[in-house]
Every structure is written in structure tokens, then in C-alpha cells.
Amino acid sequence: MDDSRDPSPKRGREADEYEHEDARPRKRSSSGTPNGSASYRLAQRPARRYSRDNDSEDDHRYYRDRRSPQSGSHSRSGSRSRSQSRRRSRSPESTPLPPKPNELHYKPTMILHGHKKGVSAVRFSPDGRWIASASADCTIKIWDAKTGQLEHTLEGHLAGVNIISWSPDSKMIASGSDDKTIRLWNITTGLAHPTPFVGHHNYVYSIAFSPKGNMLVSGSYDEAVFLWDVRAARVMRSLPAHSDPVGGIDFVRDGTLIVSCANDGLIRVWDTATGQCLRTLVHEDNAPVTSVRFSPNGKYILAWTLDSCLRLWNYIDGKGKCVKTYQGHMNKKYSLSGAFGTYGGEPPYQYAFIASGSEDNTIVLWDVSSKNVLQRLEGHKSPVLAVDTHPSEHLIASGGLDKVVRVWRSEEGQNEVTNGTNGTEEVGEKVVNGDEAELPPYPFGE
Amino acid sequence: MNLSLVDPFVLAQDCPEVITGRLRSGHSTSIRFSHRGDLLASGRHDGIVVIFDIETNGVARKLRGHTRQIQSLSWSTNDRYLLSAGQDWKAVLWDLQDGSRLRTVRFESAIFIAEIHPKNHNLFVAALYEDQPVLVDISEPIPVKHSLSSAPRRLQSERDNATEKQAAQDAKQTTTVTVFTPSGEHILAGTNKGWLNIISAKTHQILYSLRLTNNIIVFVRLTLSGRDVVINSSDRIVRTIHLPELTDPKLDFDTLQLEVEHKFQDLVQRLSWNHVSFSPSGEYVTASTWMNHHIYVWERGQGSLVKILEGTKEELSAVEWHPFRPFVAAVGVDSGRIWLWSILQPQRWSALAPDFVEVEENHEYIEHEDEFDIQPLEEIHKRRLDQEDEEVDVLTIEPQKTPMTFEADDLGFRMPVLLDIEASDSEDEVVAIGAGQFRRKSPGTGREWMNDDEGAEVASNGTSATQNGTKRRRAG
């Protein structure tokens, strides 16, 4: 337990610290200036990033697009030629036995500006229509996943928001905040449900909806895990979980199990119906576990630990066994998160990848079975805390301490379908500015 | 997905043991589990139907439309529709998607029971007080009622020899209980003269009749397979009968011989039974007792009494078994509470740490030869990583091999989660009237809604009433 972690690997906290590192002063009054500066920086920075990639064509095209948005025809033709070449290179995939791709080609499509502090969580809605992002600036923003349009800014939390979770019907969002409460938000109206979930006596750090949407499980800095009745906004059950702040929590796909993890290095699996601990997973090194997720089929647990590893656990067989360790990212300080995604073709040839943020400002995609890094997405300018994958499309959203949400798209496997319509969009990054003219009052002053 | 982790000894237990909880919303009179077992419908004395979420033990929905006590409840197979029959001589089909009243059917007499067809939620069969049972088609807004017969089927020879008195008696028979078989092709009907009739749901003809007793048949319930039937009659005997496959085309009803498999009764106390139900597999039969606080559980293999569920201080009426868990719910007659019996799982402390093992007796620890050998960390790490070469499949979803057949289909109906249900369901319904002062809620408070929307037939009325209720609560 070193000191750097001990105060908290808290997303909100660290975001504050980052705020100080960032030279740009955050002014409530002059909202116009930050906008301008943001777009200016965008025009500069991606170029540098792309030149690093040795992809000069990309580079040029990027510049063209950013400099003169009118020259759409150029860019479109550019994109077509590129996608064709890529299709040629992937042509073996259409043969009966396609080889497993050994790299992925996610490209930036959108940059969503608007948050005034670091982004702590990004989640696609289960129906794939929306992206929700939570930030240390006490707000949650709902963006259209297709256009990047800012739909709502959910305001009401009195402190930074650590985590969000979509209800299974995509109509509600639950958010956990440093103000110790959990709130439910209606997506259509953008309003908070009048009764917050009060009960935790420290920062709410992680929450997850049950697959039916009737229960919510929350992990807190007060070391407790609460199971809530969503309808009545009351604690149903308190799980005597951990002896350190609970970092991550997740429901299995049929809702019968809950997994929780904590800084004490334990991952515990709980029976939802009885509230009993069914399994405890500990790695020998006992590194603090900051985030957990069940695999899409519920048979494995993916855990993020502060020794720069992601571990995939088979929690069912025997006493539980770590079956994979993914390395290549950096994770010493923050509680990063990520998601499972798929690539390849239809189910027999469908493979799974894991996407995670990293403190070296990248997003790393690993193949689940081979543990090989499939791609590193570069673009964020500070640690990437939150990564999520789209439920059906090849889309990744990420958020980090640099206050922006980035959306990445891979045309792999679906370019026949979408190229005609979406081809233009994928030419370059679309910068969406979600800054409102009037900023909400900042409750804690400057 | 928790089954692979749960103690197999706990899973092997299939009979509930102790009271594990209770639910309350008003004074419940009848209950029914949904097919998927996550919801419990409760009909109240004041005519409100409450849907409880079994996972949270909270109210998931309230349905308003009846003005008197609810007599029976029946779920459609996909759990989206609920048919309630009340003592206000109405049967209402509810859509749980939005809580609306899809259809309201009025009868000219009280309804004993109304059961939805297992494959068509627009068809139900109802047994009426002093009237013939009806098969009601509600696919159109105006219900079509087909009257069914109660007179038992007689062979031609019997009919020829029948005396006038017997014919008159046959004509006077009425049906007291009707249920569909799981295939939906037949209806089992019990009459007030102790006959059990098998009626074809298509031709509406009685195919087979069997006289079980001279007394009234009070209740009939089938297992999920439809091959076993339990019959409660007012002669204080619970009978079980094993049925043949009724859908088998080779089955000849004329030569069919059904025999009573078990007769469960209490010869000493001469207990009479309020309500009977089967366990999911049909292995157990439960019955609540009249003027007594116990639920009797018999097992059908030997026909012996295996357990008496107790713990309440009141008589129990309706008793229902969860569709796949060892979990029994019963309604208290006096308080209107719903009592829940289940199994208490002890925490296995070996689950709390990976190196904990539960042992029967003490073991002498034998140190491994290499236990304290110092090995270079790097090497261990490398070896460990190299060992992780197995293929892992994180995507393929294995079909469930459990009896929870409904759990497997995720595409089924899912009831929306409502956030603004009128609460008022706290235990004992007390309201705080001052610092540390409480009083019981006045008995009539929940009933104002009846004044405003009674008689209105609009489908959306159920929801608007709910909203009204909510507003009132907030204001108050």
C-alpha cells in the first residue's frame, strides 16, 4: 500500500489534481474562449499524433479536413480509396475459413467536448443510441452516439460523479458520486428522480444495475456493498464486503451473481438472492483491485489491478483461477476501466477483445485468448480512465483526464453496410462541442 | 449462473424449512407466482392487485380496477398478462407493460376462479357461482362467452336407464373450479357433486367424468407437466391423480380409467384444507389448514407427511409454491400478510478466502518439500504467464441446464421498473404523526380512488389512477 494510492485512486480526486497540472484556467464567465482554444488545439495536436504513426496519407488528409471543412469531396474520395485498400488487405476474411485478424483498425471519429473536468466514466446505453459520460465537474452528459450531439447535461450532484450505469431499458441512468449519494436520471427529460439513494457514508465509487433493472448494487469508499431496491430507493441488503474501499462492482448477465473488488486485493463473488459470499479470488501479489467486470457470457471475471495488469479469472472451477494476464498498459494510480468487445465475423469466427484505458494516454485492445495487443489508440492527452464498447457496432468510447470523450470506430466487418452512408463521417474526427453558453455554478469555487 | 457456486447440499434441499420473510400490501386474499418466478401477484381485500417483486420483496406495480375482494389470479405464459377475478363479478385482463386494463368481462354471478389459456391470453375459462362454467374469448372488445356443461358424461346405457331424479340432479350440478391443462387443449372441471370432468377446449364437450366424492370439489391444481392433478374437496381429503397424456391422439376417453393415487387427510384432528398446491416437480403437495396455523407438506412417493410449516400465529388461506425454487408463500387470513418459507443458506466460510477449506476432522499439516524454497520472482512471473495458454471463450452463452426454463429466454417480457409506486406498504401500515408518535393508518384511506374511476372502461385508466394515487401521497 504505497502512499500515492492511499489517499484514493479516486477518479474525481485525481481529476482535480490534473486540473492543477493543466495550465488552462477554467473560467466560468468566459466560456467562449475555452471553446475556441479547444478547437485550436485540436487542429494542432492530432497532426503531431498522426505523424508519429508514419501514416503520412492519413496525416495529410487530416490536415485537409481540419483546415477546410468545405472540401468534403476530397476527403470522401480519400476515404473511399483507403477503405478499398483495407478491404483488399482483409479479403481472406470472406473466404470460408478466415484467419483470425491480428490487429484492429479503430479510427477516431468524434471528439466530444463539454466537460470541465476529467471524465471518470463513459458508458454506451444498452440500446446503443446514447453515450453517457460522467465527470468530476459534477455533471453527467448524454451524447447521441451517432452524431455526437449533446442531448442532456444532468446536473444535481454536489460533488464529482464517479460512475454511471444504464438501466437495461436505456431510459434511466444511475450515477454514483462523491457526495455519497446515488441518483437516478430520466433520459427523456434529463431530470433527476426526486429521491436520491442515501445510505453510504462515503464516496460512492461503483454501481451497477441488475439485468432486470429492479436492483442496483453499489460499492463505496466506506467499504460496504449495498444492494438497493430501485423502486423504493431503499437498501435491501448490505454485503459485509471488504476491508478497503470497494473499487468496482458488476452483475452477471442473469443477475444471480454480483462481483465486487476492493483495494484490499480481494475479488468477491456474491449470491444476489441470499447475500452470501460464494467465492473469493485473490492474486498472490495482492495488488489493489480497482475495477471488475463479468465477461459477456458471465463465465469469467476481468479485474483491473494497480500492478499494471488485467487479469481474467475463471471463478467457477475449483477455487477460482487466473487464466489470463494482460499487460502492456500502465495502471499504477487511477482506477481505470474498460470493456469487452468483439471483432471478426459472425459468431463462429467472432473473437473477443478487451479494451482498457491506460495511464500512458492510450487505449489498449488485447485479444482475449492470445493476450496480444491488437491496437493502441492514441489521441487522449492524459490518462484514459474510462473505456466502453458499443453493444452492437464496432464503436469505442473513451474518456480521460483531458476532459474529452473520444469515439473510435472500426469499419471492420461492416464496411459493406455502412460505407455508403457513414463513409463521410469517418473521414476525420468530428469535433462536437457540448459547452453550453452558460455554465452551471461550480459548487466548490475555484 | 450462481448454481455452480452454491453448496450442492443446499441445492439438494427441495422443501422449504423456515419463514424467511413476509410481504405486505393491504390485506391480501389470493396470491399467484408468475411463471418465471420473479413476481408474485397478490389480490387484496379492497380489490387492488399488487405485483410483488420477489427479488426485492417490494411492490412492483399496483393494478386498480376491482371494487371488491380478489378471488383468483392467473398469469399468461409469458408473464405479461394477468387475469384477475373479483367478488365484484368482474374478470379483468391486465397488461403489465403499462398496467392498463385490456379487457373487463362482467358476469351475472360471482366468480370462483378464472384461468388464462396457456397459449392464448385472449381466452380464459371461469367457474361461476351457481351457474355453468364459461369459456370466454376476449380477443375482441366484446367478449364471447361459451357456456360449458357441468353434467357429467354418461355412457349411452347409463343415460337410457337414468331415472328422472338422476337427470334432474345432473342438470342441477354446477362447476366450482376449472383449470386448463398445460397444453391448453383440455379443461379440468370440478363440480359441486364431487365429479371431475375433462372438457375439450375445442369442442366444449365433456370427454370424461369421474366421481371422486359426494362433496364439493373446492380446488384443482395441475403440475407443470400436466400429468398430475391435486384435488381439494370439502370432505377433508386431498386427492392426487396421475393423468395419462391427454393430448395423445390414441387416447380413448371412453375406456379411460383414472384412479386416485393418494388420499391425504388428517384422521385424528379431522382437519379440513383451505388451499392446496404442488411443488414444481409435483413431488410434494402442500395444503393450508382450516382453523389452524400450519401448512402440511406431503411427498407423493410414499404418500407420507414430511413436514409441517409453521411459525405464523394465524390461519393461512392461499398457499402457493414457487415455480422452481423450494419456496412457499401463503396468505394469512387475519392480517392479510404474505408469509414466505424457504431455506436458509449458511455462509460457507471457505468461500471467504481461497485457502480456506472446510474439513470434517483435523488434518495434520504436512509441509511440502519445496514450500519455503526461494525462487526468483521474475521466473515465477514468467512461468505463470506462459502457463496461460488455454483458449478462453468469453462470448458463448451456454444454455441453462436447470429447471428454470424461463430464465433462458432473455427475449421474454420484462416488466418495466416503476419508480413512483404509491408506498403505504410498510409493515403494519403505521404513519408517523409526530416525534416518536405513530398511529395505524385509518382503514379507509386507500379506497378514495374507487370514487373517481369506478365504471370507467378506458384501458388507460389503470395507469391514470396510479398517477393520481402518487400525487395524493406526495401532497399529503
CSV table of N, CA and C in Angstrom, one decimal, chain A residues 148-234:
chain,number,residue,atom,x,y,z
A,148,GLY,N,-23.0,12.6,-32.0
A,148,GLY,CA,-22.2,13.3,-31.0
A,148,GLY,C,-22.9,14.5,-30.4
A,149,GLN,N,-24.2,14.7,-30.8
A,149,GLN,CA,-24.9,15.8,-30.3
A,149,GLN,C,-25.1,15.7,-28.8
A,150,LEU,N,-24.9,16.8,-28.1
A,150,LEU,CA,-25.1,16.8,-26.7
A,150,LEU,C,-26.6,16.8,-26.4
A,151,GLU,N,-27.2,15.8,-25.8
A,151,GLU,CA,-28.6,15.8,-25.5
A,151,GLU,C,-29.0,16.4,-24.2
A,152,HIS,N,-28.3,16.0,-23.2
A,152,HIS,CA,-28.6,16.5,-21.9
A,152,HIS,C,-27.4,16.7,-21.0
A,153,THR,N,-27.4,17.6,-20.2
A,153,THR,CA,-26.4,17.7,-19.1
A,153,THR,C,-27.1,17.5,-17.8
A,154,LEU,N,-26.8,16.5,-17.1
A,154,LEU,CA,-27.5,16.1,-15.9
A,154,LEU,C,-26.8,16.8,-14.7
A,155,GLU,N,-27.5,17.7,-14.1
A,155,GLU,CA,-26.9,18.4,-13.0
A,155,GLU,C,-27.7,18.2,-11.7
A,156,GLY,N,-27.0,18.1,-10.7
A,156,GLY,CA,-27.7,17.8,-9.4
A,156,GLY,C,-26.7,17.3,-8.3
A,157,HIS,N,-25.7,16.5,-8.8
A,157,HIS,CA,-24.8,16.0,-7.8
A,157,HIS,C,-24.0,17.2,-7.2
A,158,LEU,N,-23.6,17.1,-6.0
A,158,LEU,CA,-22.9,18.2,-5.3
A,158,LEU,C,-21.4,18.0,-5.4
A,159,ALA,N,-21.0,16.8,-5.9
A,159,ALA,CA,-19.5,16.6,-6.0
A,159,ALA,C,-19.3,15.7,-7.2
A,160,GLY,N,-18.1,15.5,-7.5
A,160,GLY,CA,-17.8,14.8,-8.7
A,160,GLY,C,-18.5,13.4,-8.9
A,161,VAL,N,-18.8,13.1,-10.1
A,161,VAL,CA,-19.5,11.8,-10.4
A,161,VAL,C,-18.5,10.8,-10.7
A,162,ASN,N,-18.5,9.7,-10.0
A,162,ASN,CA,-17.5,8.6,-10.2
A,162,ASN,C,-17.9,7.6,-11.3
A,163,ILE,N,-19.2,7.3,-11.3
A,163,ILE,CA,-19.6,6.1,-12.1
A,163,ILE,C,-21.0,6.3,-12.5
A,164,ILE,N,-21.3,5.7,-13.7
A,164,ILE,CA,-22.7,5.7,-14.1
A,164,ILE,C,-23.0,4.3,-14.6
A,165,SER,N,-24.3,4.0,-14.6
A,165,SER,CA,-24.8,2.7,-15.1
A,165,SER,C,-26.1,3.0,-15.7
A,166,TRP,N,-26.3,2.4,-16.9
A,166,TRP,CA,-27.5,2.5,-17.6
A,166,TRP,C,-28.5,1.4,-17.1
A,167,SER,N,-29.8,1.8,-17.0
A,167,SER,CA,-30.8,0.8,-16.8
A,167,SER,C,-30.9,0.0,-18.0
A,168,PRO,N,-31.3,-1.3,-17.9
A,168,PRO,CA,-31.4,-2.2,-19.1
A,168,PRO,C,-32.3,-1.7,-20.2
A,169,ASP,N,-33.3,-0.9,-19.9
A,169,ASP,CA,-34.2,-0.4,-20.9
A,169,ASP,C,-33.7,0.9,-21.5
A,170,SER,N,-32.5,1.4,-21.1
A,170,SER,CA,-31.9,2.6,-21.7
A,170,SER,C,-32.7,3.9,-21.4
A,171,LYS,N,-33.6,3.8,-20.4
A,171,LYS,CA,-34.4,5.0,-20.1
A,171,LYS,C,-33.9,5.7,-18.9
A,172,MET,N,-33.0,5.1,-18.1
A,172,MET,CA,-32.6,5.7,-16.9
A,172,MET,C,-31.1,5.6,-16.8
A,173,ILE,N,-30.5,6.5,-16.0
A,173,ILE,CA,-29.1,6.3,-15.7
A,173,ILE,C,-29.0,6.4,-14.1
A,174,ALA,N,-28.2,5.6,-13.6
A,174,ALA,CA,-27.9,5.8,-12.2
A,174,ALA,C,-26.5,6.3,-12.1
A,175,SER,N,-26.2,7.2,-11.1
A,175,SER,CA,-24.9,7.7,-11.0
A,175,SER,C,-24.5,7.7,-9.6
A,176,GLY,N,-23.2,7.4,-9.3
A,176,GLY,CA,-22.7,7.5,-8.0
A,176,GLY,C,-21.7,8.6,-7.9
A,177,SER,N,-21.7,9.3,-6.8
A,177,SER,CA,-20.9,10.5,-6.7
A,177,SER,C,-20.2,10.6,-5.4
A,178,ASP,N,-19.3,11.5,-5.4
A,178,ASP,CA,-18.5,11.8,-4.2
A,178,ASP,C,-19.4,12.5,-3.1
A,179,ASP,N,-20.6,12.9,-3.5
A,179,ASP,CA,-21.5,13.5,-2.5
A,179,ASP,C,-22.2,12.4,-1.7
A,180,LYS,N,-21.8,11.1,-1.8
A,180,LYS,CA,-22.2,10.0,-1.1
A,180,LYS,C,-23.6,9.5,-1.5
A,181,THR,N,-24.2,10.1,-2.5
A,181,THR,CA,-25.5,9.6,-2.9
A,181,THR,C,-25.4,9.0,-4.3
A,182,ILE,N,-26.5,8.2,-4.6
A,182,ILE,CA,-26.7,7.7,-5.9
A,182,ILE,C,-28.0,8.3,-6.4
A,183,ARG,N,-27.9,8.8,-7.6
A,183,ARG,CA,-29.1,9.4,-8.2
A,183,ARG,C,-29.6,8.7,-9.4
A,184,LEU,N,-30.9,8.7,-9.7
A,184,LEU,CA,-31.4,8.2,-10.9
A,184,LEU,C,-31.8,9.3,-11.8
A,185,TRP,N,-31.6,9.2,-13.1
A,185,TRP,CA,-31.9,10.2,-14.0
A,185,TRP,C,-32.7,9.7,-15.1
A,186,ASN,N,-33.7,10.5,-15.5
A,186,ASN,CA,-34.6,10.1,-16.6
A,186,ASN,C,-33.9,10.7,-17.9
A,187,ILE,N,-33.7,9.8,-18.8
A,187,ILE,CA,-33.0,10.3,-20.0
A,187,ILE,C,-33.9,11.1,-20.9
A,188,THR,N,-35.2,10.9,-21.0
A,188,THR,CA,-36.0,11.6,-21.9
A,188,THR,C,-36.2,13.1,-21.4
A,189,THR,N,-36.3,13.3,-20.1
A,189,THR,CA,-36.5,14.6,-19.6
A,189,THR,C,-35.2,15.2,-19.1
A,190,GLY,N,-34.2,14.4,-18.8
A,190,GLY,CA,-32.9,14.9,-18.3
A,190,GLY,C,-33.0,15.4,-16.8
A,191,LEU,N,-34.1,14.9,-16.1
A,191,LEU,CA,-34.2,15.3,-14.7
A,191,LEU,C,-33.9,14.2,-13.8
A,192,ALA,N,-33.5,14.6,-12.6
A,192,ALA,CA,-33.1,13.6,-11.6
A,192,ALA,C,-34.4,13.1,-10.9
A,193,HIS,N,-34.4,11.9,-10.5
A,193,HIS,CA,-35.5,11.3,-9.7
A,193,HIS,C,-35.5,12.0,-8.4
A,194,PRO,N,-36.6,12.5,-7.8
A,194,PRO,CA,-36.6,13.3,-6.6
A,194,PRO,C,-35.9,12.6,-5.4
A,195,THR,N,-36.0,11.3,-5.3
A,195,THR,CA,-35.4,10.7,-4.1
A,195,THR,C,-34.0,10.1,-4.5
A,196,PRO,N,-33.0,10.7,-3.9
A,196,PRO,CA,-31.7,10.1,-4.1
A,196,PRO,C,-31.5,8.9,-3.2
A,197,PHE,N,-30.6,8.0,-3.5
A,197,PHE,CA,-30.3,6.9,-2.7
A,197,PHE,C,-29.3,7.3,-1.7
A,198,VAL,N,-29.8,7.4,-0.5
A,198,VAL,CA,-28.9,7.9,0.6
A,198,VAL,C,-28.6,6.7,1.5
A,199,GLY,N,-27.4,6.5,1.9
A,199,GLY,CA,-27.1,5.4,2.8
A,199,GLY,C,-25.6,5.2,3.0
A,200,HIS,N,-24.9,5.4,1.9
A,200,HIS,CA,-23.4,5.3,2.0
A,200,HIS,C,-22.9,6.5,2.8
A,201,HIS,N,-21.9,6.2,3.6
A,201,HIS,CA,-21.3,7.3,4.3
A,201,HIS,C,-19.9,7.7,3.8
A,202,ASN,N,-19.7,7.3,2.6
A,202,ASN,CA,-18.5,7.9,2.0
A,202,ASN,C,-18.7,7.8,0.4
A,203,TYR,N,-17.8,8.3,-0.3
A,203,TYR,CA,-17.9,8.4,-1.7
A,203,TYR,C,-18.5,7.1,-2.3
A,204,VAL,N,-19.4,7.2,-3.2
A,204,VAL,CA,-20.0,6.1,-3.9
A,204,VAL,C,-19.1,5.9,-5.2
A,205,TYR,N,-18.5,4.7,-5.3
A,205,TYR,CA,-17.4,4.6,-6.2
A,205,TYR,C,-17.8,3.7,-7.4
A,206,SER,N,-18.7,2.8,-7.2
A,206,SER,CA,-19.1,1.9,-8.3
A,206,SER,C,-20.5,1.5,-8.1
A,207,ILE,N,-21.2,1.5,-9.3
A,207,ILE,CA,-22.6,1.0,-9.2
A,207,ILE,C,-22.9,0.1,-10.4
A,208,ALA,N,-23.9,-0.7,-10.3
A,208,ALA,CA,-24.3,-1.5,-11.5
A,208,ALA,C,-25.8,-1.8,-11.3
A,209,PHE,N,-26.5,-1.8,-12.4
A,209,PHE,CA,-27.9,-2.2,-12.5
A,209,PHE,C,-28.0,-3.7,-12.6
A,210,SER,N,-29.0,-4.3,-12.0
A,210,SER,CA,-29.3,-5.7,-12.3
A,210,SER,C,-29.8,-5.8,-13.7
A,211,PRO,N,-29.7,-6.9,-14.3
A,211,PRO,CA,-30.2,-7.1,-15.7
A,211,PRO,C,-31.7,-6.8,-15.9
A,212,LYS,N,-32.5,-7.0,-14.8
A,212,LYS,CA,-33.9,-6.6,-14.9
A,212,LYS,C,-34.2,-5.2,-14.6
A,213,GLY,N,-33.2,-4.5,-14.0
A,213,GLY,CA,-33.4,-3.1,-13.7
A,213,GLY,C,-34.1,-2.9,-12.4
A,214,ASN,N,-34.4,-3.9,-11.6
A,214,ASN,CA,-35.1,-3.7,-10.4
A,214,ASN,C,-34.2,-3.6,-9.2
A,215,MET,N,-32.9,-3.9,-9.4
A,215,MET,CA,-31.9,-3.8,-8.3
A,215,MET,C,-30.7,-3.0,-8.8
A,216,LEU,N,-30.1,-2.4,-7.8
A,216,LEU,CA,-28.8,-1.6,-8.1
A,216,LEU,C,-27.9,-2.1,-7.0
A,217,VAL,N,-26.6,-2.3,-7.4
A,217,VAL,CA,-25.6,-2.6,-6.4
A,217,VAL,C,-24.6,-1.5,-6.4
A,218,SER,N,-24.1,-1.1,-5.2
A,218,SER,CA,-23.2,0.0,-5.2
A,218,SER,C,-22.1,-0.4,-4.3
A,219,GLY,N,-20.9,0.0,-4.6
A,219,GLY,CA,-19.7,-0.1,-3.8
A,219,GLY,C,-19.2,1.3,-3.4
A,220,SER,N,-18.7,1.4,-2.2
A,220,SER,CA,-18.4,2.7,-1.7
A,220,SER,C,-17.0,2.7,-1.1
A,221,TYR,N,-16.6,3.9,-0.9
A,221,TYR,CA,-15.4,4.2,-0.2
A,221,TYR,C,-15.5,3.8,1.3
A,222,ASP,N,-16.8,3.6,1.8
A,222,ASP,CA,-16.9,3.2,3.2
A,222,ASP,C,-16.8,1.7,3.3
A,223,GLU,N,-16.3,1.0,2.3
A,223,GLU,CA,-16.0,-0.4,2.3
A,223,GLU,C,-17.2,-1.3,2.3
A,224,ALA,N,-18.4,-0.7,2.1
A,224,ALA,CA,-19.6,-1.5,2.1
A,224,ALA,C,-20.1,-1.7,0.6
A,225,VAL,N,-20.8,-2.8,0.4
A,225,VAL,CA,-21.6,-3.0,-0.8
A,225,VAL,C,-23.0,-3.1,-0.4
A,226,PHE,N,-23.8,-2.2,-1.1
A,226,PHE,CA,-25.2,-2.2,-0.8
A,226,PHE,C,-26.0,-2.7,-2.0
A,227,LEU,N,-27.0,-3.4,-1.7
A,227,LEU,CA,-27.9,-3.8,-2.8
A,227,LEU,C,-29.2,-3.0,-2.6
A,228,TRP,N,-29.6,-2.3,-3.6
A,228,TRP,CA,-30.8,-1.4,-3.4
A,228,TRP,C,-32.0,-1.9,-4.2
A,229,ASP,N,-33.1,-1.6,-3.6
A,229,ASP,CA,-34.4,-1.8,-4.4
A,229,ASP,C,-34.6,-0.5,-5.1
A,230,VAL,N,-34.5,-0.6,-6.4
A,230,VAL,CA,-34.6,0.6,-7.2
A,230,VAL,C,-35.9,1.3,-7.1
A,231,ARG,N,-37.0,0.5,-7.0
A,231,ARG,CA,-38.3,1.1,-7.0
A,231,ARG,C,-38.5,2.0,-5.7
A,232,ALA,N,-38.1,1.4,-4.6
A,232,ALA,CA,-38.3,2.0,-3.3
A,232,ALA,C,-37.2,2.9,-2.9
A,233,ALA,N,-36.1,2.9,-3.6
A,233,ALA,CA,-34.9,3.7,-3.2
A,233,ALA,C,-34.4,3.4,-1.8
A,234,ARG,N,-34.5,2.1,-1.4
A,234,ARG,CA,-34.0,1.7,-0.1
A,234,ARG,C,-33.0,0.6,-0.2
